[in-house]
Short mmCIF file of N, CA and C and ligand atoms in Angstrom, two decimals:
data_model
loop_
_atom_site.label_atom_id
_atom_site.label_comp_id
_atom_site.label_asym_id
_atom_site.label_seq_id
_atom_site.Cartn_x
_atom_site.Cartn_y
_atom_site.Cartn_z
N MET A 19 73.48 5.85 -74.81
CA MET A 19 72.23 5.50 -75.50
C MET A 19 72.05 6.40 -76.73
N THR A 20 71.58 5.82 -77.86
CA THR A 20 71.41 6.66 -79.05
C THR A 20 70.22 7.60 -78.86
N GLN A 21 70.44 8.80 -79.31
CA GLN A 21 69.38 9.81 -79.25
C GLN A 21 68.32 9.49 -80.29
N ARG A 22 67.06 9.65 -79.93
CA ARG A 22 66.01 9.49 -80.94
C ARG A 22 65.72 10.86 -81.54
N ILE A 23 66.21 11.03 -82.77
CA ILE A 23 66.09 12.35 -83.41
C ILE A 23 65.00 12.30 -84.48
N ALA A 24 64.04 13.20 -84.36
CA ALA A 24 62.99 13.31 -85.39
C ALA A 24 63.25 14.56 -86.22
N VAL A 25 62.93 14.47 -87.49
CA VAL A 25 63.08 15.63 -88.37
C VAL A 25 61.70 16.00 -88.91
N TYR A 26 61.33 17.25 -88.71
CA TYR A 26 60.05 17.74 -89.23
C TYR A 26 60.38 18.68 -90.39
N PRO A 27 60.31 18.17 -91.63
CA PRO A 27 60.72 18.99 -92.77
C PRO A 27 59.54 19.75 -93.38
N GLY A 28 59.84 20.84 -94.04
CA GLY A 28 58.78 21.56 -94.73
C GLY A 28 59.27 22.87 -95.28
N SER A 29 58.36 23.55 -95.98
CA SER A 29 58.70 24.86 -96.52
C SER A 29 58.48 25.95 -95.47
N PHE A 30 57.46 25.77 -94.65
CA PHE A 30 57.13 26.71 -93.56
C PHE A 30 57.08 28.15 -94.08
N ASP A 31 56.34 28.34 -95.15
CA ASP A 31 56.28 29.67 -95.80
C ASP A 31 54.86 30.22 -95.77
N PRO A 32 54.37 30.70 -94.64
CA PRO A 32 55.02 30.77 -93.34
C PRO A 32 54.58 29.62 -92.44
N ILE A 33 55.23 29.54 -91.28
CA ILE A 33 54.77 28.57 -90.27
C ILE A 33 53.41 29.02 -89.76
N HIS A 34 52.50 28.06 -89.54
CA HIS A 34 51.19 28.40 -88.98
C HIS A 34 50.93 27.54 -87.74
N ASN A 35 49.77 27.74 -87.12
CA ASN A 35 49.51 27.07 -85.84
C ASN A 35 49.36 25.55 -85.98
N GLY A 36 49.01 25.09 -87.17
CA GLY A 36 48.95 23.63 -87.39
C GLY A 36 50.34 23.02 -87.30
N HIS A 37 51.35 23.71 -87.88
CA HIS A 37 52.74 23.23 -87.77
C HIS A 37 53.17 23.21 -86.30
N LEU A 38 52.86 24.31 -85.59
CA LEU A 38 53.29 24.39 -84.18
C LEU A 38 52.64 23.30 -83.35
N ASP A 39 51.39 22.98 -83.68
CA ASP A 39 50.68 21.91 -82.97
C ASP A 39 51.39 20.56 -83.16
N ILE A 40 51.84 20.31 -84.39
CA ILE A 40 52.56 19.05 -84.67
C ILE A 40 53.88 19.02 -83.88
N ILE A 41 54.59 20.15 -83.85
CA ILE A 41 55.87 20.20 -83.10
C ILE A 41 55.61 19.89 -81.62
N GLU A 42 54.55 20.50 -81.07
CA GLU A 42 54.20 20.25 -79.66
C GLU A 42 53.95 18.78 -79.40
N ARG A 43 53.28 18.13 -80.34
CA ARG A 43 52.96 16.70 -80.17
C ARG A 43 54.21 15.83 -80.26
N CYS A 44 55.21 16.29 -81.04
CA CYS A 44 56.46 15.51 -81.20
C CYS A 44 57.34 15.59 -79.98
N ARG A 45 57.32 16.73 -79.31
CA ARG A 45 58.32 16.99 -78.26
C ARG A 45 58.42 15.89 -77.22
N PRO A 46 57.30 15.37 -76.69
CA PRO A 46 57.45 14.32 -75.67
C PRO A 46 57.88 12.97 -76.23
N LEU A 47 57.83 12.80 -77.54
CA LEU A 47 58.07 11.48 -78.14
C LEU A 47 59.53 11.24 -78.53
N PHE A 48 60.28 12.32 -78.71
CA PHE A 48 61.65 12.18 -79.21
C PHE A 48 62.62 12.95 -78.32
N ASP A 49 63.91 12.57 -78.40
CA ASP A 49 64.91 13.30 -77.61
C ASP A 49 65.17 14.66 -78.22
N GLU A 50 65.15 14.70 -79.56
CA GLU A 50 65.39 15.97 -80.24
C GLU A 50 64.47 16.06 -81.46
N VAL A 51 63.94 17.24 -81.67
CA VAL A 51 63.11 17.47 -82.86
C VAL A 51 63.82 18.54 -83.69
N VAL A 52 64.24 18.16 -84.88
CA VAL A 52 64.91 19.11 -85.77
C VAL A 52 63.89 19.59 -86.80
N VAL A 53 63.59 20.86 -86.77
CA VAL A 53 62.68 21.42 -87.76
C VAL A 53 63.56 21.82 -88.95
N ALA A 54 63.31 21.19 -90.10
CA ALA A 54 64.21 21.35 -91.25
C ALA A 54 63.50 22.15 -92.33
N VAL A 55 64.02 23.34 -92.58
CA VAL A 55 63.36 24.25 -93.53
C VAL A 55 64.00 24.07 -94.90
N LEU A 56 63.15 23.78 -95.89
CA LEU A 56 63.65 23.53 -97.24
C LEU A 56 64.10 24.82 -97.92
N ARG A 57 65.30 24.76 -98.50
CA ARG A 57 65.77 25.89 -99.32
C ARG A 57 65.11 25.73 -100.68
N ASN A 58 64.11 26.55 -100.96
CA ASN A 58 63.36 26.38 -102.21
C ASN A 58 63.16 27.73 -102.90
N GLU A 59 64.26 28.45 -103.06
CA GLU A 59 64.15 29.81 -103.62
C GLU A 59 63.58 29.80 -105.04
N GLU A 60 63.78 28.69 -105.75
CA GLU A 60 63.24 28.64 -107.13
C GLU A 60 61.71 28.65 -107.15
N LYS A 61 61.09 28.30 -106.02
CA LYS A 61 59.62 28.34 -105.94
C LYS A 61 59.13 29.73 -105.54
N ARG A 62 60.03 30.67 -105.45
CA ARG A 62 59.73 32.04 -105.07
C ARG A 62 58.87 32.13 -103.80
N PRO A 63 59.41 31.69 -102.68
CA PRO A 63 58.63 31.77 -101.43
C PRO A 63 58.39 33.21 -101.02
N LEU A 64 57.33 33.42 -100.24
CA LEU A 64 57.04 34.78 -99.76
C LEU A 64 58.15 35.24 -98.81
N PHE A 65 58.60 34.33 -97.95
CA PHE A 65 59.65 34.67 -96.99
C PHE A 65 60.94 33.93 -97.37
N SER A 66 62.05 34.64 -97.23
CA SER A 66 63.34 34.03 -97.59
C SER A 66 63.65 32.90 -96.60
N LEU A 67 64.60 32.09 -96.99
CA LEU A 67 65.01 30.99 -96.10
C LEU A 67 65.43 31.54 -94.74
N GLU A 68 66.21 32.62 -94.77
CA GLU A 68 66.71 33.21 -93.52
C GLU A 68 65.55 33.68 -92.64
N GLU A 69 64.54 34.30 -93.28
CA GLU A 69 63.39 34.79 -92.50
C GLU A 69 62.61 33.63 -91.88
N ARG A 70 62.45 32.55 -92.66
CA ARG A 70 61.69 31.41 -92.15
C ARG A 70 62.42 30.74 -90.99
N VAL A 71 63.75 30.60 -91.14
CA VAL A 71 64.54 29.97 -90.07
C VAL A 71 64.50 30.86 -88.82
N GLU A 72 64.68 32.16 -89.03
CA GLU A 72 64.70 33.10 -87.90
C GLU A 72 63.36 33.06 -87.13
N THR A 73 62.26 33.05 -87.88
CA THR A 73 60.93 33.03 -87.25
C THR A 73 60.78 31.76 -86.41
N LEU A 74 61.15 30.62 -86.99
CA LEU A 74 61.02 29.36 -86.25
C LEU A 74 61.90 29.36 -85.01
N ARG A 75 63.12 29.87 -85.14
CA ARG A 75 64.03 29.89 -83.98
C ARG A 75 63.45 30.74 -82.86
N GLU A 76 62.83 31.85 -83.25
CA GLU A 76 62.21 32.72 -82.25
C GLU A 76 61.08 31.99 -81.54
N LEU A 77 60.26 31.30 -82.33
CA LEU A 77 59.09 30.62 -81.78
C LEU A 77 59.47 29.45 -80.88
N LEU A 78 60.61 28.82 -81.18
CA LEU A 78 60.99 27.61 -80.43
C LEU A 78 62.11 27.88 -79.43
N ALA A 79 62.38 29.16 -79.19
CA ALA A 79 63.52 29.54 -78.33
C ALA A 79 63.43 28.91 -76.94
N ASP A 80 62.21 28.68 -76.44
CA ASP A 80 62.07 28.12 -75.09
C ASP A 80 62.09 26.61 -75.06
N HIS A 81 62.32 25.98 -76.19
CA HIS A 81 62.31 24.51 -76.23
C HIS A 81 63.70 24.00 -76.60
N PRO A 82 64.53 23.71 -75.61
CA PRO A 82 65.92 23.30 -75.91
C PRO A 82 66.00 22.00 -76.71
N GLU A 83 64.95 21.19 -76.69
CA GLU A 83 65.00 19.92 -77.44
C GLU A 83 64.61 20.11 -78.90
N CYS A 84 64.30 21.36 -79.29
CA CYS A 84 63.96 21.63 -80.69
C CYS A 84 65.09 22.45 -81.32
N ARG A 85 65.46 22.08 -82.53
CA ARG A 85 66.53 22.79 -83.25
C ARG A 85 65.98 23.12 -84.63
N VAL A 86 66.38 24.26 -85.16
CA VAL A 86 65.91 24.64 -86.50
C VAL A 86 67.11 24.67 -87.43
N GLU A 87 67.02 23.95 -88.54
CA GLU A 87 68.09 23.91 -89.53
C GLU A 87 67.48 24.13 -90.90
N SER A 88 68.33 24.48 -91.88
CA SER A 88 67.83 24.51 -93.25
C SER A 88 68.50 23.37 -94.00
N PHE A 89 67.87 22.96 -95.09
CA PHE A 89 68.50 21.92 -95.90
C PHE A 89 68.14 22.12 -97.36
N SER A 90 69.00 21.57 -98.22
CA SER A 90 68.68 21.52 -99.65
C SER A 90 69.07 20.12 -100.11
N GLY A 91 68.63 19.74 -101.29
CA GLY A 91 68.92 18.37 -101.75
C GLY A 91 67.93 17.40 -101.15
N LEU A 92 68.33 16.13 -101.13
CA LEU A 92 67.41 15.09 -100.66
C LEU A 92 67.25 15.11 -99.15
N LEU A 93 66.00 14.97 -98.73
CA LEU A 93 65.71 14.92 -97.29
C LEU A 93 66.44 13.75 -96.63
N VAL A 94 66.47 12.59 -97.32
CA VAL A 94 67.10 11.41 -96.69
C VAL A 94 68.60 11.63 -96.48
N ASP A 95 69.23 12.44 -97.33
CA ASP A 95 70.65 12.73 -97.12
C ASP A 95 70.83 13.61 -95.89
N PHE A 96 69.91 14.56 -95.74
CA PHE A 96 69.95 15.42 -94.55
C PHE A 96 69.74 14.56 -93.28
N MET A 97 68.84 13.60 -93.37
CA MET A 97 68.57 12.70 -92.23
C MET A 97 69.86 11.99 -91.81
N ASP A 98 70.58 11.48 -92.80
CA ASP A 98 71.85 10.79 -92.50
C ASP A 98 72.85 11.73 -91.88
N LYS A 99 72.91 12.94 -92.44
CA LYS A 99 73.90 13.92 -91.97
C LYS A 99 73.72 14.22 -90.47
N ILE A 100 72.45 14.29 -90.03
CA ILE A 100 72.25 14.66 -88.62
C ILE A 100 71.89 13.45 -87.73
N GLY A 101 71.85 12.27 -88.34
CA GLY A 101 71.53 11.06 -87.56
C GLY A 101 70.05 10.96 -87.20
N GLY A 102 69.19 11.52 -88.05
CA GLY A 102 67.74 11.46 -87.81
C GLY A 102 67.17 10.11 -88.21
N ARG A 103 66.21 9.59 -87.42
CA ARG A 103 65.60 8.31 -87.75
C ARG A 103 64.17 8.46 -88.28
N ALA A 104 63.44 9.46 -87.74
CA ALA A 104 62.03 9.58 -88.10
C ALA A 104 61.76 10.89 -88.81
N VAL A 105 61.05 10.80 -89.93
CA VAL A 105 60.56 12.01 -90.60
C VAL A 105 59.13 12.22 -90.10
N ILE A 106 58.86 13.41 -89.62
CA ILE A 106 57.50 13.71 -89.15
C ILE A 106 56.75 14.45 -90.24
N ARG A 107 55.55 13.99 -90.54
CA ARG A 107 54.71 14.71 -91.50
C ARG A 107 53.31 14.82 -90.89
N GLY A 108 52.71 15.97 -91.08
CA GLY A 108 51.34 16.18 -90.60
C GLY A 108 50.36 15.69 -91.66
N LEU A 109 49.32 14.99 -91.20
CA LEU A 109 48.25 14.55 -92.11
C LEU A 109 46.99 15.27 -91.68
N ARG A 110 46.49 16.15 -92.56
CA ARG A 110 45.30 16.91 -92.18
C ARG A 110 44.03 16.22 -92.60
N ALA A 111 44.05 15.67 -93.79
CA ALA A 111 42.83 15.06 -94.33
C ALA A 111 43.25 13.96 -95.30
N VAL A 112 42.28 13.19 -95.76
CA VAL A 112 42.57 12.08 -96.67
C VAL A 112 43.28 12.61 -97.92
N SER A 113 42.93 13.85 -98.30
CA SER A 113 43.52 14.42 -99.52
C SER A 113 45.04 14.55 -99.42
N ASP A 114 45.58 14.65 -98.21
CA ASP A 114 47.04 14.72 -98.05
C ASP A 114 47.68 13.36 -98.29
N PHE A 115 46.88 12.31 -98.13
CA PHE A 115 47.47 10.99 -97.98
C PHE A 115 48.27 10.52 -99.19
N GLU A 116 47.70 10.72 -100.39
CA GLU A 116 48.34 10.13 -101.57
C GLU A 116 49.77 10.65 -101.77
N TYR A 117 49.90 11.97 -101.70
CA TYR A 117 51.22 12.58 -101.87
C TYR A 117 52.17 12.14 -100.76
N GLU A 118 51.66 12.14 -99.53
CA GLU A 118 52.50 11.78 -98.39
C GLU A 118 52.94 10.32 -98.47
N PHE A 119 52.03 9.46 -98.92
CA PHE A 119 52.31 8.04 -99.03
C PHE A 119 53.43 7.82 -100.06
N GLN A 120 53.31 8.51 -101.20
CA GLN A 120 54.34 8.40 -102.24
C GLN A 120 55.69 8.84 -101.70
N MET A 121 55.67 9.98 -101.00
CA MET A 121 56.93 10.53 -100.49
C MET A 121 57.55 9.58 -99.46
N ALA A 122 56.71 9.05 -98.57
CA ALA A 122 57.21 8.16 -97.51
C ALA A 122 57.86 6.92 -98.13
N LEU A 123 57.19 6.35 -99.13
CA LEU A 123 57.73 5.12 -99.73
C LEU A 123 59.00 5.40 -100.54
N MET A 124 59.02 6.54 -101.23
CA MET A 124 60.23 6.89 -101.98
C MET A 124 61.39 7.12 -101.01
N ASN A 125 61.12 7.84 -99.92
CA ASN A 125 62.18 8.08 -98.94
C ASN A 125 62.68 6.77 -98.34
N ARG A 126 61.76 5.83 -98.11
CA ARG A 126 62.17 4.53 -97.55
C ARG A 126 63.05 3.76 -98.53
N ARG A 127 62.67 3.88 -99.83
CA ARG A 127 63.48 3.21 -100.85
C ARG A 127 64.88 3.80 -100.93
N LEU A 128 64.92 5.15 -100.83
CA LEU A 128 66.21 5.82 -100.93
C LEU A 128 67.09 5.56 -99.70
N ASN A 129 66.43 5.41 -98.55
CA ASN A 129 67.18 5.23 -97.31
C ASN A 129 66.34 4.41 -96.33
N PRO A 130 66.53 3.08 -96.32
CA PRO A 130 65.67 2.21 -95.51
C PRO A 130 65.79 2.47 -94.01
N ARG A 131 66.78 3.23 -93.58
CA ARG A 131 66.94 3.55 -92.16
C ARG A 131 65.89 4.57 -91.68
N VAL A 132 65.32 5.27 -92.67
CA VAL A 132 64.40 6.37 -92.33
C VAL A 132 62.94 5.88 -92.27
N GLU A 133 62.26 6.18 -91.19
CA GLU A 133 60.82 5.88 -91.08
C GLU A 133 60.04 7.18 -91.12
N THR A 134 58.86 7.14 -91.73
CA THR A 134 58.01 8.33 -91.71
C THR A 134 56.91 8.14 -90.67
N VAL A 135 56.73 9.13 -89.83
CA VAL A 135 55.69 9.08 -88.80
C VAL A 135 54.68 10.16 -89.12
N PHE A 136 53.43 9.76 -89.29
CA PHE A 136 52.37 10.74 -89.58
C PHE A 136 51.67 11.15 -88.30
N MET A 137 51.44 12.44 -88.20
CA MET A 137 50.75 12.93 -87.00
C MET A 137 49.60 13.83 -87.43
N MET A 138 48.51 13.75 -86.67
CA MET A 138 47.33 14.57 -87.00
C MET A 138 47.33 15.83 -86.15
N PRO A 139 47.21 16.99 -86.79
CA PRO A 139 47.10 18.21 -85.98
C PRO A 139 45.72 18.28 -85.33
N LYS A 140 45.60 19.18 -84.37
CA LYS A 140 44.30 19.45 -83.74
C LYS A 140 43.25 19.71 -84.83
N GLU A 141 42.04 19.22 -84.63
CA GLU A 141 40.99 19.34 -85.65
C GLU A 141 40.80 20.79 -86.11
N ASP A 142 40.96 21.73 -85.17
CA ASP A 142 40.75 23.16 -85.51
C ASP A 142 41.66 23.60 -86.66
N TYR A 143 42.76 22.86 -86.87
CA TYR A 143 43.72 23.28 -87.89
C TYR A 143 43.70 22.35 -89.10
N SER A 144 42.70 21.50 -89.20
CA SER A 144 42.75 20.46 -90.24
C SER A 144 42.57 21.03 -91.66
N TYR A 145 42.13 22.27 -91.75
CA TYR A 145 41.95 22.88 -93.08
C TYR A 145 43.06 23.88 -93.39
N LEU A 146 43.97 24.03 -92.45
CA LEU A 146 44.93 25.13 -92.52
C LEU A 146 46.16 24.77 -93.36
N SER A 147 46.56 25.70 -94.23
CA SER A 147 47.80 25.50 -94.99
C SER A 147 48.48 26.86 -95.14
N SER A 148 49.78 26.83 -95.39
CA SER A 148 50.52 28.08 -95.59
C SER A 148 49.98 28.81 -96.82
N ARG A 149 49.63 28.03 -97.84
CA ARG A 149 49.13 28.64 -99.09
C ARG A 149 47.85 29.43 -98.81
N LEU A 150 46.92 28.83 -98.03
CA LEU A 150 45.66 29.53 -97.73
C LEU A 150 45.91 30.77 -96.87
N VAL A 151 46.82 30.64 -95.90
CA VAL A 151 47.12 31.79 -95.04
C VAL A 151 47.56 32.98 -95.91
N LYS A 152 48.47 32.71 -96.86
CA LYS A 152 49.00 33.80 -97.71
C LYS A 152 47.90 34.37 -98.59
N GLU A 153 47.09 33.47 -99.17
CA GLU A 153 46.03 33.95 -100.08
C GLU A 153 45.00 34.80 -99.34
N VAL A 154 44.54 34.26 -98.20
CA VAL A 154 43.49 34.98 -97.45
C VAL A 154 44.03 36.32 -96.96
N PHE A 155 45.25 36.30 -96.41
CA PHE A 155 45.80 37.54 -95.86
C PHE A 155 46.02 38.57 -96.96
N SER A 156 46.53 38.11 -98.11
CA SER A 156 46.84 39.09 -99.17
C SER A 156 45.57 39.69 -99.76
N LEU A 157 44.43 38.99 -99.59
CA LEU A 157 43.17 39.54 -100.10
C LEU A 157 42.39 40.29 -99.01
N GLY A 158 43.06 40.52 -97.88
CA GLY A 158 42.45 41.35 -96.84
C GLY A 158 41.73 40.56 -95.77
N GLY A 159 41.80 39.23 -95.82
CA GLY A 159 41.09 38.40 -94.82
C GLY A 159 41.82 38.35 -93.49
N ASN A 160 41.11 37.84 -92.50
CA ASN A 160 41.61 37.80 -91.13
C ASN A 160 42.20 36.41 -90.83
N VAL A 161 43.47 36.38 -90.48
CA VAL A 161 44.09 35.08 -90.15
C VAL A 161 44.51 35.04 -88.67
N ASN A 162 43.92 35.94 -87.86
CA ASN A 162 44.21 35.94 -86.42
C ASN A 162 43.86 34.57 -85.85
N GLY A 163 44.71 34.06 -84.99
CA GLY A 163 44.43 32.77 -84.35
C GLY A 163 44.88 31.59 -85.19
N LEU A 164 45.30 31.86 -86.41
CA LEU A 164 45.75 30.76 -87.29
C LEU A 164 47.27 30.73 -87.42
N VAL A 165 47.87 31.88 -87.15
CA VAL A 165 49.34 31.97 -87.20
C VAL A 165 49.81 32.66 -85.92
N PRO A 166 51.06 32.37 -85.49
CA PRO A 166 51.54 33.09 -84.30
C PRO A 166 51.70 34.58 -84.57
N GLU A 167 51.71 35.36 -83.47
CA GLU A 167 51.77 36.82 -83.57
C GLU A 167 52.94 37.31 -84.44
N ILE A 168 54.11 36.67 -84.27
CA ILE A 168 55.26 37.19 -85.03
C ILE A 168 55.10 36.94 -86.53
N VAL A 169 54.38 35.90 -86.87
CA VAL A 169 54.13 35.65 -88.30
C VAL A 169 53.12 36.68 -88.81
N LEU A 170 52.13 36.97 -87.99
CA LEU A 170 51.14 37.98 -88.38
C LEU A 170 51.84 39.33 -88.64
N ALA A 171 52.76 39.67 -87.75
CA ALA A 171 53.49 40.94 -87.91
C ALA A 171 54.30 40.92 -89.21
N ARG A 172 54.94 39.78 -89.49
CA ARG A 172 55.74 39.68 -90.72
C ARG A 172 54.86 39.72 -91.97
N LEU A 173 53.66 39.13 -91.87
CA LEU A 173 52.73 39.17 -93.01
C LEU A 173 52.31 40.61 -93.29
N HIS A 174 52.03 41.34 -92.21
CA HIS A 174 51.63 42.75 -92.36
C HIS A 174 52.72 43.53 -93.06
N LYS A 175 53.95 43.32 -92.59
CA LYS A 175 55.10 44.07 -93.13
C LYS A 175 55.30 43.76 -94.61
N ARG A 176 55.14 42.46 -94.96
CA ARG A 176 55.42 42.04 -96.34
C ARG A 176 54.26 42.33 -97.29
N LEU A 177 53.02 42.10 -96.81
CA LEU A 177 51.89 42.16 -97.75
C LEU A 177 50.99 43.38 -97.59
N ARG A 178 51.06 44.01 -96.40
CA ARG A 178 50.24 45.22 -96.23
C ARG A 178 51.08 46.31 -95.58
N PRO A 179 52.17 46.71 -96.24
CA PRO A 179 53.00 47.76 -95.62
C PRO A 179 52.20 49.05 -95.52
N PRO A 180 52.49 49.87 -94.51
CA PRO A 180 51.73 51.12 -94.37
C PRO A 180 51.90 51.98 -95.62
N ALA A 181 50.81 52.61 -96.05
CA ALA A 181 50.87 53.45 -97.26
C ALA A 181 51.84 54.60 -96.99
N PRO A 182 52.69 54.92 -97.99
CA PRO A 182 53.62 56.05 -97.75
C PRO A 182 52.82 57.33 -97.54
N SER A 183 53.30 58.16 -96.62
CA SER A 183 52.54 59.39 -96.35
C SER A 183 52.65 60.31 -97.57
N ALA A 184 51.56 61.02 -97.82
CA ALA A 184 51.49 61.87 -99.02
C ALA A 184 52.56 62.96 -98.94
N PRO A 185 53.24 63.24 -100.08
CA PRO A 185 54.28 64.28 -100.04
C PRO A 185 53.66 65.64 -99.68
N VAL A 186 54.41 66.38 -98.91
CA VAL A 186 53.87 67.69 -98.50
C VAL A 186 54.08 68.65 -99.65
N THR A 187 52.95 69.15 -100.18
CA THR A 187 53.07 70.10 -101.28
C THR A 187 53.00 71.52 -100.73
N PRO A 188 53.91 72.34 -101.13
CA PRO A 188 53.89 73.72 -100.57
C PRO A 188 52.60 74.44 -100.95
N ALA A 189 52.04 75.12 -100.02
CA ALA A 189 50.80 75.85 -100.28
C ALA A 189 51.05 76.94 -101.31
N VAL A 190 50.14 77.00 -102.28
CA VAL A 190 50.28 78.04 -103.31
C VAL A 190 49.54 79.29 -102.81
N VAL A 191 50.23 80.39 -102.79
CA VAL A 191 49.55 81.61 -102.32
C VAL A 191 49.36 82.60 -103.45
O1 PNS B 30 55.89 21.72 -96.48
P1 PNS B 30 56.08 20.98 -97.76
O2 PNS B 30 56.40 21.95 -98.85
O3 PNS B 30 54.92 20.08 -98.07
O4 PNS B 30 57.38 20.02 -97.57
C1 PNS B 30 57.80 19.19 -98.61
C2 PNS B 30 59.17 18.57 -98.28
C3 PNS B 30 60.16 19.63 -97.89
C4 PNS B 30 59.02 17.57 -97.15
C5 PNS B 30 59.63 17.79 -99.55
O5 PNS B 30 59.47 18.61 -100.66
C6 PNS B 30 61.08 17.34 -99.48
O6 PNS B 30 61.41 16.46 -98.71
N1 PNS B 30 61.94 17.98 -100.29
C7 PNS B 30 63.36 17.69 -100.33
C8 PNS B 30 63.75 17.00 -101.63
C9 PNS B 30 63.49 15.50 -101.57
O7 PNS B 30 63.99 14.80 -100.73
N2 PNS B 30 62.65 15.05 -102.51
C10 PNS B 30 62.24 13.66 -102.61
C11 PNS B 30 61.02 13.41 -101.76
S1 PNS B 30 60.46 11.77 -101.91
#
C-alpha cells in the first residue's frame, strides 16, 4: 500500500507552539509527516539551517512517524523527491489566506500531484508567528508558553547572552 506522506514546510526560525500544534494534528492523519525546513540563508535567519533542523529533531524524537529534512529550491520538486502528496500549511487568520491561496494554486500548477491541506492551530496560538516571537524576545518580552523550552534556551543564548564578567583590575595600593 502506498504511504500517505505529508510535508509540512516552513522556515521554522524558530519553531513555536503553533507549529507543534499543527504537527500534532497531522500525525493521526498521515503515515509519515516530513517537516521540511527551508534553506534560506539569504534571508539572514536568526538560527542557522543546522540549528533549526537539530531543534526540530530533538522536539520530535519521540515520534517515529515524523521526519525532519531540509530543502532548497522548489517545494514541489522536494515533494516529488520524497514521494509526498500533501503540503500542510497552518492558517491562523483570514490575513494568511491570500498568500497561502496563491502559493497553493501555484504549487498545484507546477505539480498537479500535490495537494495543499490547510489546518487551523489551537485558538491560543492564532496570533503567534516566529517573527513576533523574535521581536518580543529581543525587546525583553516574555515568550514563555509560546515556544518549547529548548527554543527558549536557544533564544536566551542567541539574543540575551550573559554579560561578560567585569575584568578583575588589580587593587592600587
Ligand atoms: O514558514 P514560511 O516562511 O511561511 O514558509 C514558506 C515556504 C517555505 C512554504 C515557501 O517559501 C516555499 O515553499 N519556499 C520554497 C520555494 C518555492 O517552492 N517557491 C514557490 C512557492 S509557490
